[in-house]
Amino acid sequence: MARYDFKAQRLFLKADLAEGTMADVSVGQANYVKNVLRLQEGDTIIVFNGRDGEWQASIADAGKRGATLRIGAKVRDQEDGPDIDYLFAPLKRARLDYMVQKATEMG
């Protein structure tokens, strides 16, 4: 089995995630889940919050003003981002501004 499922739909939640808990989604996220992804009650989606890893969740209730997800099993643990050092040599002012712009775009 592949390490990552790149075809699975993912959704970011601010709530703490744990197996068996319920999580409410915002109105915008509910609209995205119901109208863009066209998921209905009982369908599954991968949720994450940037702290607890990725979890499989099923849509428990999908109303007009929101949705509730039932958090299931953990799919994978949260990984730390890469440790990147960006080094450069001093340049002329015009080139330095361009380098700073590109470094900012990289994050």
PDB file of C-alpha atoms in Angstrom, residues 8-88:
ATOM      1  CA  ALA A   8      -8.182  11.465  -0.766  1.00  0.00           C
ATOM      2  CA  GLN A   9     -10.002  14.710  -0.029  1.00  0.00           C
ATOM      3  CA  ARG A  10      -8.575  16.574   2.981  1.00  0.00           C
ATOM      4  CA  LEU A  11     -10.042  19.235   5.226  1.00  0.00           C
ATOM      5  CA  PHE A  12      -8.317  21.466   7.801  1.00  0.00           C
ATOM      6  CA  LEU A  13     -10.033  21.769  11.190  1.00  0.00           C
ATOM      7  CA  LYS A  14      -9.057  23.977  14.131  1.00  0.00           C
ATOM      8  CA  ALA A  15     -10.535  21.541  16.671  1.00  0.00           C
ATOM      9  CA  ASP A  16      -8.511  18.962  18.584  1.00  0.00           C
ATOM     10  CA  LEU A  17      -8.797  15.561  16.942  1.00  0.00           C
ATOM     11  CA  ALA A  18      -9.214  12.234  18.727  1.00  0.00           C
ATOM     12  CA  GLU A  19     -10.892   8.974  17.809  1.00  0.00           C
ATOM     13  CA  GLY A  20     -14.610   8.863  18.564  1.00  0.00           C
ATOM     14  CA  THR A  21     -15.082  12.611  18.989  1.00  0.00           C
ATOM     15  CA  MET A  22     -17.399  14.873  17.003  1.00  0.00           C
ATOM     16  CA  ALA A  23     -16.173  18.022  15.279  1.00  0.00           C
ATOM     17  CA  ASP A  24     -18.288  20.864  13.943  1.00  0.00           C
ATOM     18  CA  VAL A  25     -17.140  22.553  10.740  1.00  0.00           C
ATOM     19  CA  SER A  26     -17.666  26.186   9.808  1.00  0.00           C
ATOM     20  CA  VAL A  27     -20.359  27.290   7.354  1.00  0.00           C
ATOM     21  CA  GLY A  28     -17.764  27.798   4.614  1.00  0.00           C
ATOM     22  CA  GLN A  29     -16.223  24.396   5.184  1.00  0.00           C
ATOM     23  CA  ALA A  30     -19.672  22.783   5.237  1.00  0.00           C
ATOM     24  CA  ASN A  31     -20.447  24.433   1.906  1.00  0.00           C
ATOM     25  CA  TYR A  32     -17.150  23.122   0.512  1.00  0.00           C
ATOM     26  CA  VAL A  33     -17.812  19.581   1.737  1.00  0.00           C
ATOM     27  CA  LYS A  34     -21.441  19.427   0.573  1.00  0.00           C
ATOM     28  CA  ASN A  35     -21.470  21.483  -2.628  1.00  0.00           C
ATOM     29  CA  VAL A  36     -17.930  21.378  -3.982  1.00  0.00           C
ATOM     30  CA  LEU A  37     -16.853  17.860  -2.985  1.00  0.00           C
ATOM     31  CA  ARG A  38     -20.492  16.666  -3.151  1.00  0.00           C
ATOM     32  CA  LEU A  39     -20.143  14.501  -0.070  1.00  0.00           C
ATOM     33  CA  GLN A  40     -23.221  13.323   1.816  1.00  0.00           C
ATOM     34  CA  GLU A  41     -23.901  11.870   5.240  1.00  0.00           C
ATOM     35  CA  GLY A  42     -21.861   8.705   5.741  1.00  0.00           C
ATOM     36  CA  ASP A  43     -19.120   9.645   3.252  1.00  0.00           C
ATOM     37  CA  THR A  44     -15.539   9.811   4.517  1.00  0.00           C
ATOM     38  CA  ILE A  45     -12.906  12.522   4.324  1.00  0.00           C
ATOM     39  CA  ILE A  46      -9.416  12.994   5.794  1.00  0.00           C
ATOM     40  CA  VAL A  47      -9.159  15.787   8.396  1.00  0.00           C
ATOM     41  CA  PHE A  48      -6.100  17.370   9.997  1.00  0.00           C
ATOM     42  CA  ASN A  49      -5.272  20.278  12.292  1.00  0.00           C
ATOM     43  CA  GLY A  50      -1.493  20.569  12.015  1.00  0.00           C
ATOM     44  CA  ARG A  51      -0.947  19.160  15.528  1.00  0.00           C
ATOM     45  CA  ASP A  52      -2.580  15.749  15.926  1.00  0.00           C
ATOM     46  CA  GLY A  53      -1.898  14.215  12.502  1.00  0.00           C
ATOM     47  CA  GLU A  54      -4.421  13.063   9.897  1.00  0.00           C
ATOM     48  CA  TRP A  55      -7.648  11.311  10.832  1.00  0.00           C
ATOM     49  CA  GLN A  56     -10.353   9.605   8.843  1.00  0.00           C
ATOM     50  CA  ALA A  57     -13.735  11.213   9.483  1.00  0.00           C
ATOM     51  CA  SER A  58     -17.258  10.510   8.303  1.00  0.00           C
ATOM     52  CA  ILE A  59     -20.006  13.063   7.835  1.00  0.00           C
ATOM     53  CA  ALA A  60     -22.459  12.512  10.686  1.00  0.00           C
ATOM     54  CA  ASP A  61     -24.830  15.402  10.026  1.00  0.00           C
ATOM     55  CA  ALA A  62     -24.999  17.753   7.053  1.00  0.00           C
ATOM     56  CA  GLY A  63     -27.537  20.531   7.459  1.00  0.00           C
ATOM     57  CA  LYS A  64     -28.022  23.801   5.601  1.00  0.00           C
ATOM     58  CA  ARG A  65     -25.966  25.862   8.067  1.00  0.00           C
ATOM     59  CA  GLY A  66     -23.149  23.476   8.938  1.00  0.00           C
ATOM     60  CA  ALA A  67     -21.947  19.935   9.249  1.00  0.00           C
ATOM     61  CA  THR A  68     -20.694  17.614  11.952  1.00  0.00           C
ATOM     62  CA  LEU A  69     -17.929  15.076  11.439  1.00  0.00           C
ATOM     63  CA  ARG A  70     -17.372  11.886  13.442  1.00  0.00           C
ATOM     64  CA  ILE A  71     -13.628  11.372  13.844  1.00  0.00           C
ATOM     65  CA  GLY A  72     -12.506   7.808  13.204  1.00  0.00           C
ATOM     66  CA  ALA A  73      -9.117   6.129  13.048  1.00  0.00           C
ATOM     67  CA  LYS A  74      -5.804   7.930  12.783  1.00  0.00           C
ATOM     68  CA  VAL A  75      -4.352   7.731   9.276  1.00  0.00           C
ATOM     69  CA  ARG A  76      -0.856   9.061  10.005  1.00  0.00           C
ATOM     70  CA  ASP A  77       1.095  11.076  12.567  1.00  0.00           C
ATOM     71  CA  GLN A  78       1.944  14.745  12.223  1.00  0.00           C
ATOM     72  CA  GLU A  79       5.337  15.274  10.624  1.00  0.00           C
ATOM     73  CA  ASP A  80       7.609  18.242  11.252  1.00  0.00           C
ATOM     74  CA  GLY A  81       8.483  20.401   8.279  1.00  0.00           C
ATOM     75  CA  PRO A  82      11.944  20.294   6.757  1.00  0.00           C
ATOM     76  CA  ASP A  83      14.705  22.221   8.479  1.00  0.00           C
ATOM     77  CA  ILE A  84      15.904  24.577   5.749  1.00  0.00           C
ATOM     78  CA  ASP A  85      18.687  27.143   5.941  1.00  0.00           C
ATOM     79  CA  TYR A  86      18.727  29.748   3.182  1.00  0.00           C
ATOM     80  CA  LEU A  87      22.241  31.062   2.591  1.00  0.00           C
ATOM     81  CA  PHE A  88      23.283  33.733   0.113  1.00  0.00           C
TER      82      PHE A  88
END
